[in-house]
């Protein structure tokens, strides 16, 4: 029994991810067929600290815990002592004595790492400014269901070298696919993550160079949560980074399109692509539920 956190996508090996994804597909099948699995985590609890807004992350973790027979608590800094300055180290030690796991969505990645250092229960990253690993699990499950294993494939990331992009680079390295990111200068992903990925990662400046022959095209908002002040500067910097039909036409004919959502139509992606036949964004959103159930089961059993 060893304590296992999921703060970064690199916290799991490729084999562990593949096991979790297979289990996610299995749990999804059971859920869809109405086969209950509420014995799996009966009586277990997940504390969920949200310092930023959320629709998918909150609902998927909460519903997931319920379907596994456990319970999730929504903890907003507005109405907990965290918002009044109680140290994260103290909160971690107190919550650890009451709940079986903690999910955190916050700004600084360092904060979740500090929490994890003091936690005696698994800590899950529900998004920081630096990474969004839970979303990548859902993306990989979606790819698996539609096209099979992602190993050896070419994935194009278009736009900001943000939290999603950083986690995708880790995933490329762990899972054996190539991630080609097209980012405007000044908006590159974390250079340390990029360097650690070696030949699994490539950075280009022209979205067409990233998308050519891609099996999967992924994008995200131009301004993430917390970057609202940079909106107009970013709109200018990213104006050539729209995923539209002419761009998608350069990818492989069977390429899929993904977006973690929420999306800004006619900014990073056109309505035609988002609602088009290559888009699997609704499956991707649903898979947050299934992939995270498998993740929680894995972490709680460690
Ligand atoms: N994709 C994602 O994390 O969505 P929410 O911000 O709604 O949780
Ligand atoms: N990059 C986005 C993802 C939202 C799910 C953000 O951090 O706001």
XYZ file of C-alpha atoms and ligand atoms in Angstrom:
318
model
C 0.000 0.000 0.000
C 1.712 3.211 -1.117
C 0.234 6.661 -1.376
C -0.271 7.625 -5.018
C -1.250 11.121 -6.152
C -2.269 12.309 -9.615
C -0.873 15.838 -9.763
C 0.721 15.521 -13.179
C 0.070 13.217 -16.094
C 3.624 11.989 -15.547
C 2.572 10.490 -12.190
C 1.243 7.462 -14.095
C 3.203 5.140 -16.355
C 1.915 4.354 -19.829
C 0.939 0.874 -18.626
C -1.015 2.279 -15.701
C -2.830 4.701 -17.992
C -3.749 1.872 -20.364
C -5.099 -0.176 -17.448
C -7.153 2.789 -16.234
C -8.522 3.416 -19.738
C -9.571 -0.227 -20.182
C -11.305 -0.085 -16.822
C -12.973 3.216 -17.784
C -14.423 1.572 -20.898
C -15.672 -1.316 -18.746
C -17.259 0.999 -16.155
C -18.864 3.011 -18.950
C -20.412 -0.172 -20.362
C -21.811 -1.114 -16.960
C -23.176 2.388 -16.372
C -24.847 2.446 -19.790
C -26.371 -1.008 -19.245
C -27.690 -0.032 -15.835
C -25.406 -2.486 -14.019
C -24.698 -0.872 -10.659
C -21.154 -0.799 -9.271
C -21.899 1.084 -6.090
C -20.145 -1.559 -4.012
C -16.732 -0.515 -5.328
C -16.200 2.561 -3.133
C -19.018 2.205 -0.636
C -18.634 4.678 2.217
C -15.611 6.396 0.653
C -15.466 10.185 0.394
C -13.765 12.651 -1.940
C -13.221 16.271 -0.882
C -13.281 18.645 -3.866
C -11.670 22.079 -3.502
C -12.589 24.447 -6.319
C -10.829 27.819 -6.503
C -11.943 28.264 -10.129
C -15.244 27.687 -11.928
C -16.165 24.279 -13.305
C -19.024 22.414 -14.933
C -17.539 19.128 -16.195
C -14.948 18.525 -13.496
C -17.306 19.146 -10.626
C -20.203 17.131 -12.015
C -18.075 14.220 -13.222
C -16.215 13.740 -9.934
C -19.371 14.161 -7.871
C -21.530 11.835 -9.966
C -18.637 9.391 -10.306
C -18.250 9.066 -6.546
C -21.993 8.543 -6.167
C -22.053 5.821 -8.842
C -19.180 4.040 -7.082
C -21.127 4.083 -3.825
C -19.204 6.928 -2.219
C -19.795 10.605 -1.656
C -18.163 13.849 -2.805
C -18.026 17.136 -0.900
C -17.847 20.432 -2.793
C -15.542 22.783 -0.877
C -15.409 26.378 -2.039
C -12.765 28.694 -0.552
C -15.593 31.215 -0.175
C -17.201 29.220 2.598
C -14.270 27.260 4.038
C -11.403 28.536 6.195
C -9.094 28.255 3.163
C -10.590 31.492 1.900
C -9.834 33.142 5.246
C -6.168 32.215 5.084
C -5.896 28.868 6.875
C -2.612 27.421 5.590
C -2.853 24.780 2.886
C -0.597 22.502 4.976
C -3.086 22.587 7.856
C -6.074 22.052 5.576
C -4.324 19.066 3.988
C -3.653 17.411 7.336
C -7.180 18.005 8.630
C -8.993 16.859 5.478
C -6.742 13.775 5.235
C -8.087 12.574 8.570
C -11.690 12.771 7.369
C -11.862 11.975 3.653
C -10.359 9.219 1.492
C -9.131 11.475 -1.307
C -8.988 15.136 -2.309
C -9.455 16.727 -5.732
C -8.179 20.272 -6.161
C -8.723 22.880 -8.871
C -6.541 25.899 -8.246
C -4.165 28.418 -9.829
C -0.560 27.736 -8.803
C 0.618 24.187 -9.384
C 2.967 24.602 -6.421
C -0.083 24.850 -4.156
C -1.394 21.391 -5.064
C 2.125 19.968 -4.647
C 2.332 21.531 -1.175
C -1.092 20.118 -0.307
C -0.005 16.666 -1.483
C 3.166 16.783 0.625
C 1.025 17.119 3.748
C -1.811 14.843 2.664
C -2.013 11.241 3.782
C -4.705 10.463 1.168
C -4.467 10.599 -2.661
C -4.629 14.084 -4.198
C -5.984 14.559 -7.723
C -5.284 17.551 -9.950
C -8.628 18.885 -11.229
C -6.714 21.631 -13.138
C -3.961 24.047 -12.216
C -2.381 26.778 -14.329
C 0.277 24.222 -15.234
C -1.580 20.964 -15.955
C -4.991 19.391 -16.528
C -4.197 15.658 -16.436
C -7.712 14.358 -15.655
C -8.917 15.831 -18.946
C -6.211 14.003 -20.885
C -7.417 10.666 -19.492
C -10.872 11.414 -20.923
C -9.343 12.446 -24.266
C -7.350 9.219 -24.464
C -10.401 7.123 -23.622
C -12.294 8.910 -26.386
C -9.530 8.246 -28.889
C -9.372 4.605 -27.819
C -13.118 4.138 -28.305
C -13.208 5.768 -31.731
C -9.868 4.741 -33.252
C -8.055 2.316 -30.922
C -4.778 2.787 -29.067
C -3.131 6.176 -29.545
C 0.387 4.680 -29.584
C 2.285 5.703 -32.734
C -0.281 8.342 -33.756
C 0.291 12.008 -34.558
C -1.598 14.560 -32.456
C -1.731 18.264 -33.368
C -2.123 20.818 -30.595
C -3.219 24.227 -31.883
C -2.965 27.442 -29.857
C -1.820 28.153 -26.336
C 0.993 26.173 -24.724
C -1.138 26.026 -21.604
C -2.077 23.526 -18.880
C -3.764 21.194 -21.391
C -0.794 21.336 -23.748
C 1.683 20.549 -20.940
C -0.322 17.492 -19.900
C -0.605 16.384 -23.547
C 3.185 16.532 -23.902
C 3.587 14.287 -20.864
C 0.977 11.943 -22.347
C 2.817 11.764 -25.688
C 5.961 10.708 -23.882
C 4.209 8.161 -21.610
C 1.886 6.688 -24.237
C 4.189 6.686 -27.270
C 2.529 9.144 -29.632
C 3.885 12.321 -31.211
C 2.522 15.691 -30.173
C 3.150 18.530 -32.610
C 2.144 21.841 -31.053
C 1.618 25.015 -33.064
C 1.852 27.956 -30.667
C 2.480 31.640 -31.373
C 5.889 32.847 -30.140
C 5.645 33.776 -26.487
C 2.969 31.176 -25.750
C 5.066 28.031 -25.689
C 4.484 25.154 -23.289
C 6.781 24.557 -20.296
C 10.271 24.069 -21.775
C 11.217 21.532 -19.094
C 8.229 19.322 -19.965
C 8.994 19.754 -23.667
C 12.643 18.778 -23.160
C 11.744 15.728 -21.063
C 9.467 14.442 -23.852
C 12.381 14.204 -26.313
C 11.310 13.151 -29.797
C 7.672 12.686 -28.691
C 7.250 16.469 -28.886
C 7.732 19.020 -31.635
C 7.024 22.754 -31.584
C 6.068 24.641 -34.766
C 4.758 28.137 -35.454
C 2.373 27.433 -38.326
C -0.804 25.472 -37.466
C -0.705 23.883 -40.937
C 2.633 22.247 -40.138
C 1.150 20.727 -36.988
C -2.076 19.471 -38.553
C -0.614 17.930 -41.716
C -1.282 14.154 -41.512
C -2.516 14.375 -37.912
C -4.739 11.626 -36.496
C -6.165 13.954 -33.851
C -6.477 17.745 -33.731
C -6.916 19.398 -30.342
C -7.330 22.987 -29.285
C -8.370 25.015 -26.245
C -9.374 28.562 -25.356
C -6.972 31.428 -26.100
C -7.299 32.874 -22.592
C -7.529 30.406 -19.721
C -9.143 31.051 -16.360
C -7.113 33.697 -14.562
C -5.921 35.299 -17.843
C -9.017 37.428 -18.412
C -6.897 40.643 -18.418
C -4.837 39.344 -21.341
C -7.874 38.619 -23.506
C -7.391 41.307 -26.148
C -3.607 40.808 -26.479
C -4.191 37.085 -26.816
C -6.932 37.575 -29.399
C -4.340 39.307 -31.596
C -1.561 36.800 -30.967
C -3.819 33.820 -31.708
C -5.749 35.236 -34.676
C -4.125 32.723 -37.089
C -4.685 29.784 -34.743
C -8.327 29.004 -35.504
C -9.231 25.387 -36.156
C -11.462 25.685 -39.220
C -12.408 23.373 -42.075
C -9.484 24.287 -44.384
C -7.104 23.467 -41.523
C -8.888 20.183 -40.712
C -8.650 19.243 -44.408
C -4.859 18.956 -44.018
C -5.218 16.269 -41.356
C -5.801 12.613 -42.156
C -9.317 12.021 -43.531
C -10.238 10.005 -40.432
C -8.777 12.564 -38.007
C -10.789 13.408 -34.906
C -11.260 16.834 -33.358
C -11.249 17.367 -29.575
C -11.644 20.350 -27.242
C -11.811 20.077 -23.451
C -14.619 22.666 -23.390
C -15.921 25.236 -22.672
C -15.324 26.386 -26.278
C -15.485 29.860 -27.779
C -17.021 29.405 -31.183
C -15.396 31.462 -33.965
C -12.353 32.107 -31.751
C -10.183 28.990 -31.368
C -12.592 26.797 -33.366
C -15.346 27.388 -35.892
C -18.881 26.177 -35.234
C -18.579 24.018 -38.362
C -15.670 22.040 -36.920
C -16.987 21.891 -33.365
C -20.363 20.612 -34.549
C -18.947 18.730 -37.543
C -18.548 14.995 -38.231
C -14.932 14.797 -36.998
C -15.734 16.362 -33.639
C -16.064 14.010 -30.665
C -16.293 16.702 -28.000
C -19.482 15.378 -26.377
C -18.048 11.877 -25.971
C -14.902 13.525 -24.663
C -16.905 15.459 -22.053
C -18.862 12.350 -21.020
C -15.661 10.373 -20.631
C -14.533 12.684 -17.834
C -17.015 10.692 -15.736
C -15.848 7.220 -16.723
C -12.108 7.884 -16.866
C -12.119 9.548 -13.456
C -14.115 6.737 -11.881
C -11.403 4.352 -13.064
C -8.728 6.760 -11.836
C -10.278 7.070 -8.376
C -10.669 3.313 -8.107
C -6.999 2.912 -9.053
C -5.699 5.587 -6.650
C -7.873 4.526 -3.730
C -6.688 0.925 -4.111
C -2.979 1.856 -4.221
N -12.933 20.681 -19.362
C -13.132 21.070 -18.090
O -12.305 20.864 -17.186
O -14.332 21.677 -17.890
P -14.831 22.443 -16.590
O -14.024 23.713 -16.461
O -16.279 22.714 -16.855
O -14.636 21.558 -15.399
N -7.095 25.950 -20.385
C -8.403 26.117 -19.824
C -9.059 24.782 -19.606
C -10.435 24.851 -19.033
C -11.016 23.502 -18.755
C -8.316 26.893 -18.519
O -7.363 26.664 -17.760
O -9.172 27.742 -18.278
